XYZ file of N, CA and C in Angstrom:
492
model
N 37.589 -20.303 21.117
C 37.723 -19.163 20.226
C 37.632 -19.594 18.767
N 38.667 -20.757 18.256
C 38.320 -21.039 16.785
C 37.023 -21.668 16.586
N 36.043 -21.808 17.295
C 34.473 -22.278 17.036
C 33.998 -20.827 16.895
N 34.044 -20.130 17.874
C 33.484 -18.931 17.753
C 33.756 -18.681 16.628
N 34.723 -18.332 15.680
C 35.417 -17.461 14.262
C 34.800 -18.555 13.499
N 34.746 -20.066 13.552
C 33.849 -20.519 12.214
C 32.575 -19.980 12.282
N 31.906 -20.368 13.545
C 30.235 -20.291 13.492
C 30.420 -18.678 12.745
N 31.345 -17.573 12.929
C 31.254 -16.379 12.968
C 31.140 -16.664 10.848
N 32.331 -17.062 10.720
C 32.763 -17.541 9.332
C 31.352 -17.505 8.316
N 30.582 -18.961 9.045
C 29.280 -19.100 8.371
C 28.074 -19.036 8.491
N 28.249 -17.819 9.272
C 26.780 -16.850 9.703
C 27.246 -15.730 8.386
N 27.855 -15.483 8.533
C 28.478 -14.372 7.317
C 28.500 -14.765 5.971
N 29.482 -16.245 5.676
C 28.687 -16.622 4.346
C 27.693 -17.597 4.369
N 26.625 -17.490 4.549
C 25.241 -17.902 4.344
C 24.611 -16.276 4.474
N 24.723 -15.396 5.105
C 23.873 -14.269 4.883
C 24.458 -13.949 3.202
N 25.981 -14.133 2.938
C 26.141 -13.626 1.686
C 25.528 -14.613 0.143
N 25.142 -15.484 0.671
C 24.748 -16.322 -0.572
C 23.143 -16.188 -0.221
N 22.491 -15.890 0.541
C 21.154 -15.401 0.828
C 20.914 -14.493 -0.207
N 21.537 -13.192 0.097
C 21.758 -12.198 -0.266
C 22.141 -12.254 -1.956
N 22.578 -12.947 -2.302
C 23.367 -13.191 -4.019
C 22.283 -14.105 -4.178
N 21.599 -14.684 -3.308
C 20.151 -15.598 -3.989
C 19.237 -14.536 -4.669
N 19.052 -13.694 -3.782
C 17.522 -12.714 -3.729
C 17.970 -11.693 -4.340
N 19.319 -11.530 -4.845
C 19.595 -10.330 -6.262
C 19.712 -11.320 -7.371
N 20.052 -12.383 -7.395
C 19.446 -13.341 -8.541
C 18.434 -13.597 -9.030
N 17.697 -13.974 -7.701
C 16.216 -13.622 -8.170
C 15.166 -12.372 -8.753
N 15.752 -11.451 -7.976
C 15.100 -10.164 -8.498
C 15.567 -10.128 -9.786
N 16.389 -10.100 -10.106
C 16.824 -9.507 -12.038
C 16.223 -10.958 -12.886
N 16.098 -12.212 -12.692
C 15.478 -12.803 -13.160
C 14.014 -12.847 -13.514
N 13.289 -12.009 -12.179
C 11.931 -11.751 -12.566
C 11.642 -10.693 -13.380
N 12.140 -9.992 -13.824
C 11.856 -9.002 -14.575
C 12.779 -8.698 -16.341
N 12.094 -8.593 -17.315
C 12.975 -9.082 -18.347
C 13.517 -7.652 -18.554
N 14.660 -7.841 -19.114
C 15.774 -7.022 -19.735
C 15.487 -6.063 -20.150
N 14.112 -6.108 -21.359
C 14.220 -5.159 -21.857
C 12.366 -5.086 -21.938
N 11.829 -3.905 -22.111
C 10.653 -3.749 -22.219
C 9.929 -2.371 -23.223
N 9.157 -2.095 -23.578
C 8.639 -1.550 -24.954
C 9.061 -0.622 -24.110
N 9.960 0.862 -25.362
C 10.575 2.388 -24.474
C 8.873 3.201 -24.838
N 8.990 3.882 -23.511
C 7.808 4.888 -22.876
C 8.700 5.753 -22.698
N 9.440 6.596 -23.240
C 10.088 7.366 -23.496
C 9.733 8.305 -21.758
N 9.637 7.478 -20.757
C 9.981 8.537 -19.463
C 10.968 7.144 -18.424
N 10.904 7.042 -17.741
C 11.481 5.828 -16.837
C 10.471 5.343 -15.904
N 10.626 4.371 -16.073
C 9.492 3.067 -15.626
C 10.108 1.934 -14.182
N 9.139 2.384 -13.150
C 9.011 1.501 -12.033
C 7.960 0.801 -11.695
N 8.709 -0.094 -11.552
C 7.380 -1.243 -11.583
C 7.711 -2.200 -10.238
N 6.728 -2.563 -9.573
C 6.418 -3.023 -8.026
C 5.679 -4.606 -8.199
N 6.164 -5.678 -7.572
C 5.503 -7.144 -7.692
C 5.291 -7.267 -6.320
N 3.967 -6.829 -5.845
C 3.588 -7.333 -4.076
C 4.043 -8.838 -4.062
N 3.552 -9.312 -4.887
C 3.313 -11.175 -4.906
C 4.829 -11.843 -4.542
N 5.991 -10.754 -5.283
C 7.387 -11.651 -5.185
C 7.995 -10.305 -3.972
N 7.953 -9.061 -3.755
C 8.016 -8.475 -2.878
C 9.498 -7.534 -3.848
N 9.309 -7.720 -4.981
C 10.750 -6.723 -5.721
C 9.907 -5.945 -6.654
N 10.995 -5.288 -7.195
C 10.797 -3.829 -7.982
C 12.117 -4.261 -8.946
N 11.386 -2.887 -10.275
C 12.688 -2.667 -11.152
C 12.418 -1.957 -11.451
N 13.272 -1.253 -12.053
C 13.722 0.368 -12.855
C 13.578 0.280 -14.650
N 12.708 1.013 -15.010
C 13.670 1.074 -16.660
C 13.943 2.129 -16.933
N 14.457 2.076 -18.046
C 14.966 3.878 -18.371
C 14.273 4.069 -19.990
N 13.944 5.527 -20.067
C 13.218 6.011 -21.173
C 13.012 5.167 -22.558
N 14.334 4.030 -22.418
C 14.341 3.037 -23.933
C 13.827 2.005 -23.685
N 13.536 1.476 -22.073
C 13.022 0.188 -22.121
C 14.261 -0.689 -21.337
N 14.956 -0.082 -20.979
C 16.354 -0.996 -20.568
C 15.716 -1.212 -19.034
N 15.988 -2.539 -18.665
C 16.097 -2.789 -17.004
C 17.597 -2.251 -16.619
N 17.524 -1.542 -15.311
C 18.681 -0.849 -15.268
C 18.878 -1.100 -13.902
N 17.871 -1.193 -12.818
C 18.112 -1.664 -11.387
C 16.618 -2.419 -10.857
N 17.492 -3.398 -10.215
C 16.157 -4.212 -9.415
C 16.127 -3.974 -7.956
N 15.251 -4.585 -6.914
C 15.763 -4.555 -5.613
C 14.523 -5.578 -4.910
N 14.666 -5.126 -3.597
C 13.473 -6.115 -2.734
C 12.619 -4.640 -2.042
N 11.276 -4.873 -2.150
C 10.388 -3.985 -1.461
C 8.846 -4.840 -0.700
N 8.537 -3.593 0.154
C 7.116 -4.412 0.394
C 5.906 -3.229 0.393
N 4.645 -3.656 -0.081
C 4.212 -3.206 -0.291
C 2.780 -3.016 1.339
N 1.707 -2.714 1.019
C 0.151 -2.710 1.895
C 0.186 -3.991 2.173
N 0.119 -4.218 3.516
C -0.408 -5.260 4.218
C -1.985 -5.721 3.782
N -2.417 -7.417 4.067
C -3.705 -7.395 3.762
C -4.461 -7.247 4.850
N -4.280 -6.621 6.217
C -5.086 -5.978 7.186
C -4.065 -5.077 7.842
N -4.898 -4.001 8.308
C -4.226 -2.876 9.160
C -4.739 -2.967 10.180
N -4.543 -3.223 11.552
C -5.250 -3.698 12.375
C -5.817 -2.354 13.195
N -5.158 -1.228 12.643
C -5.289 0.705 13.275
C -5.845 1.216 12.265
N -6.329 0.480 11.463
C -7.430 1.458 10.173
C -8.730 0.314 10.450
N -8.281 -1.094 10.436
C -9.438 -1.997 10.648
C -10.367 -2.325 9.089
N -8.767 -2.291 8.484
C -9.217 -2.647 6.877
C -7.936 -3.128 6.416
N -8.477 -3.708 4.823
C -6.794 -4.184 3.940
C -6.673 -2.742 3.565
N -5.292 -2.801 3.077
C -4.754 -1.759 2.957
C -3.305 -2.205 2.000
N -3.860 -2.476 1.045
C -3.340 -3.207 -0.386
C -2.390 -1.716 -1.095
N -1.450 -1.957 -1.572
C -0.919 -0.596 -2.621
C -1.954 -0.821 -3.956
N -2.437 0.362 -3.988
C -3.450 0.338 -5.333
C -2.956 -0.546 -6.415
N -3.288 -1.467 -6.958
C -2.763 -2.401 -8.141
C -3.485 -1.158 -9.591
N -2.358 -1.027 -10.367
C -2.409 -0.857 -12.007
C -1.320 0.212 -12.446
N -1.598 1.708 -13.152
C -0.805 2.287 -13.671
C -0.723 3.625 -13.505
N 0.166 4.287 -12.812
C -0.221 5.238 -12.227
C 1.371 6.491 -12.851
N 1.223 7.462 -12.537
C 2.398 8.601 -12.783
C 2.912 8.826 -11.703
N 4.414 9.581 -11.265
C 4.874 9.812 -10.460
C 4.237 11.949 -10.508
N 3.601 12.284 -9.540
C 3.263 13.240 -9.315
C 3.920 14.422 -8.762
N 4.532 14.337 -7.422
C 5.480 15.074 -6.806
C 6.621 14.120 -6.222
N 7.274 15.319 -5.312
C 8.455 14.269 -4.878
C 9.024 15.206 -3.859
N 9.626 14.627 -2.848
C 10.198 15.204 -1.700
C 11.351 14.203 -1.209
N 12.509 15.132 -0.220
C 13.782 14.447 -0.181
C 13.598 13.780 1.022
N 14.648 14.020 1.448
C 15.336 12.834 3.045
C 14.431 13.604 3.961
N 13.166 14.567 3.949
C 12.993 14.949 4.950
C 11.510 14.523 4.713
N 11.135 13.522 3.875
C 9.517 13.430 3.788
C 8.788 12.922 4.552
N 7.567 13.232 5.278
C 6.885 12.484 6.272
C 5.342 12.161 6.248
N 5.084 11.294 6.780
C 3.483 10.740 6.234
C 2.973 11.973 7.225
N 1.691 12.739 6.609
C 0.801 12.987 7.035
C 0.013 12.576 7.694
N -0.229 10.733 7.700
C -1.845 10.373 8.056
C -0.778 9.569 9.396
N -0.179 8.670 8.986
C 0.401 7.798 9.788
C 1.356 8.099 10.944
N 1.615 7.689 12.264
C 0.885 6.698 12.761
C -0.291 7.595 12.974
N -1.923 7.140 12.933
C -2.529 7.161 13.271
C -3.361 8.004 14.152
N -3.878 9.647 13.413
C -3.601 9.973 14.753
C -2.757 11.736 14.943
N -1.622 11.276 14.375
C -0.892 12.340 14.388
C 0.185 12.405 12.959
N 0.495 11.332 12.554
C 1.126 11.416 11.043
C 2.365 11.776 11.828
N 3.583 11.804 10.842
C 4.410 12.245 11.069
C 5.914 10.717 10.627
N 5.471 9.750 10.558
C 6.197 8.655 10.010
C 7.256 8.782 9.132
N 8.379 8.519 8.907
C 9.312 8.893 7.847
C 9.511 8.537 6.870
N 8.876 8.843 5.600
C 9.059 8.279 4.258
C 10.103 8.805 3.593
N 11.443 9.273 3.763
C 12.575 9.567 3.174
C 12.752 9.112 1.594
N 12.526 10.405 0.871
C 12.603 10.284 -0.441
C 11.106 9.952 -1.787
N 10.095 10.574 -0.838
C 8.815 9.820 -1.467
C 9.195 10.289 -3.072
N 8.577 8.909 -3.745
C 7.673 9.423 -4.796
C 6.385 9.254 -4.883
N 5.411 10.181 -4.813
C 3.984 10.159 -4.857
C 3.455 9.501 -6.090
N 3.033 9.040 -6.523
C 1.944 7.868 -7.754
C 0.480 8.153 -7.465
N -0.006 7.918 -6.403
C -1.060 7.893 -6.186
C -2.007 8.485 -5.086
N -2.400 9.523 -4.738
C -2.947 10.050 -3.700
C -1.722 10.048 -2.833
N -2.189 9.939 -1.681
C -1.171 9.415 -0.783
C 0.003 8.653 -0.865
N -0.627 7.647 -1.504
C 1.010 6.121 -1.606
C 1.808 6.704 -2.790
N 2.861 6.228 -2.276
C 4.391 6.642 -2.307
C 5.081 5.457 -2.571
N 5.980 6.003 -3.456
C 7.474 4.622 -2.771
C 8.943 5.567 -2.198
N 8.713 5.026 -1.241
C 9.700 5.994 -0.555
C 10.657 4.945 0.558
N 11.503 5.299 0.841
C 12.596 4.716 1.921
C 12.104 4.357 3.348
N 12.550 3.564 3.409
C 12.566 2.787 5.103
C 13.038 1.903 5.353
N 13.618 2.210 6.572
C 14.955 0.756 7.473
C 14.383 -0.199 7.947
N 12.515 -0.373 7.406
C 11.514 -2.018 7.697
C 11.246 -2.179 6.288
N 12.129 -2.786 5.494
C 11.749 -3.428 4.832
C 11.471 -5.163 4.777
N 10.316 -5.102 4.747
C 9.849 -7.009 5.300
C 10.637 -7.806 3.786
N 10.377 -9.034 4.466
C 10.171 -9.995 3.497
C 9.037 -10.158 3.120
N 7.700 -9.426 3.347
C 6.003 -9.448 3.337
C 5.674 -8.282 3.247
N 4.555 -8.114 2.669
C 4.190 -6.678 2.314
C 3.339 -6.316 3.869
N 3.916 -5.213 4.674
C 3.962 -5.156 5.784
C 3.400 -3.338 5.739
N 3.142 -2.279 4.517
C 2.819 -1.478 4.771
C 1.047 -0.643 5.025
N 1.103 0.704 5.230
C -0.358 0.388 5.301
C -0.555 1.246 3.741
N 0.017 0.600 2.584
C -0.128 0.679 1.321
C 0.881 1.347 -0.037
N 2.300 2.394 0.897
C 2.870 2.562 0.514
C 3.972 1.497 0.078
N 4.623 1.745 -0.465
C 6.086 0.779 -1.395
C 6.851 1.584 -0.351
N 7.899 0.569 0.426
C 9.256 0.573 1.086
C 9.938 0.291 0.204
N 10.810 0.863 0.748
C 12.186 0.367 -0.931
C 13.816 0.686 0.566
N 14.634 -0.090 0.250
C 15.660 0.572 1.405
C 15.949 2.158 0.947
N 16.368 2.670 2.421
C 16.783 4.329 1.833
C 17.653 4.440 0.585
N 18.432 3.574 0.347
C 19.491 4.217 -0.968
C 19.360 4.003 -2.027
N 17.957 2.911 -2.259
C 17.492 2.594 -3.347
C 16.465 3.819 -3.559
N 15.937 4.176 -2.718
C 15.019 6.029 -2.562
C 15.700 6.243 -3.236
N 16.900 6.742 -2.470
C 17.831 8.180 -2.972
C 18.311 8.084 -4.376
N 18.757 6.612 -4.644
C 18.495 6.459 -6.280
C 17.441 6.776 -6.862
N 16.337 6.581 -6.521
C 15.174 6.299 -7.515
C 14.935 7.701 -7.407
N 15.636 8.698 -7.391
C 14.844 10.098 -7.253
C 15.767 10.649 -7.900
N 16.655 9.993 -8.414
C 17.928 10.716 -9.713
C 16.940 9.919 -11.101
N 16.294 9.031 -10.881
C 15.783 8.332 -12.015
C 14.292 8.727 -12.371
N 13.254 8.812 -11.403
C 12.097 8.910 -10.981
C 12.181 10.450 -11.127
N 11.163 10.927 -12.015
C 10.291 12.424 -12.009
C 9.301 12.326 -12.480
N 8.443 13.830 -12.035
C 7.371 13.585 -12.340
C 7.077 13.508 -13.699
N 5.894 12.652 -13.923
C 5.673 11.883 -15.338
C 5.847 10.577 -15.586
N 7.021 10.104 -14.623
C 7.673 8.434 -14.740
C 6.444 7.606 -14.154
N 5.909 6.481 -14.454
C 5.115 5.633 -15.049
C 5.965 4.674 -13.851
N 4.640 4.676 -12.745
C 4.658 3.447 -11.687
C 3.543 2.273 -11.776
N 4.196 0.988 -12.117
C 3.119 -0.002 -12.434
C 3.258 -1.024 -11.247
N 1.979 -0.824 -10.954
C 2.023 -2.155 -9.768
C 1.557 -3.027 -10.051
N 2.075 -4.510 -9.816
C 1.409 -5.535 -10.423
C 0.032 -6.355 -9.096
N -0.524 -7.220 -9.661
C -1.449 -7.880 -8.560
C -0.939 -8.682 -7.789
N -1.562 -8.852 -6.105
C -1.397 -9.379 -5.526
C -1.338 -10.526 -5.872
């Protein structure tokens, strides 16, 4: 039993210093402060797999981990990259949003909380968020980072994706 409760011990802290690694890292990649665009600014890094928030002055205000378009879809039979550059947030829908196209076929996939940017792609919520950009082009973000980003995020707010 007391082997069981260590191994238990440091499965738990090693997930927590994992975890305090990769929110270290995220706020490190992204600087503090950035020129104010007087709307709020999200910005997406496929390459490191995080995001950050600014607000109308330029302030970094929240970071997180996301993934973006896979570089093959093996059910479209193409890459399927999140559009790289600068785009607006267009519409927006709550906890009940669902892909149209996806799966494949019949659509219907759960994007909880989209924000639309670009045609179709979204950054919206989901309980697969990879360590790899694993979508077929939308931004995953976890659900509660959604449900945040949609008190912050309206339409007009300025989504920048950086390059692969």
């Amino acid at each position: 039993m007391r082997t069981l409760v260590k191994s238990m011990c440091c499965v738990l802290l090693s997930f927590m210093l994992s975890a305090t690694a990769f929110a270290t890292k995220a706020t490190t990649e992204f600087p503090k402060q950035m020129p104010a665009k007087g709307v709020s600014v999200f910005i997406f890094d496929p390459h490191r797999t995080t995001w950050a928030v600014y607000d109308e002055n330029g302030n970094l205000i929240k970071t997180g981990h996301g993934s973006g378009g896979r570089n093959y879809c093996s059910d479209i039979h193409r890459r399927c990259h999140t559009p790289v550059g600068t785009f607006h947030v267009y519409a927006q829908e709550g906890r009940g949003c669902k892909s149209k196209i996806f799966p494949v076929g019949k659509g219907g996939a759960p994007m909880p909380y989209c924000n639309y940017f670009d045609g179709g792609f979204a950054v919206h919520g989901s309980y697969e968020v990879r360590s790899y950009n694993a979508s077929h082009g939308c931004i995953r973000v976890y659900p509660t980072d959604a449900k945040w980003l949609q008190t912050i995020l309206h339409p007009g707010s300025v989504v920048i994706v950086k390059p692969y």
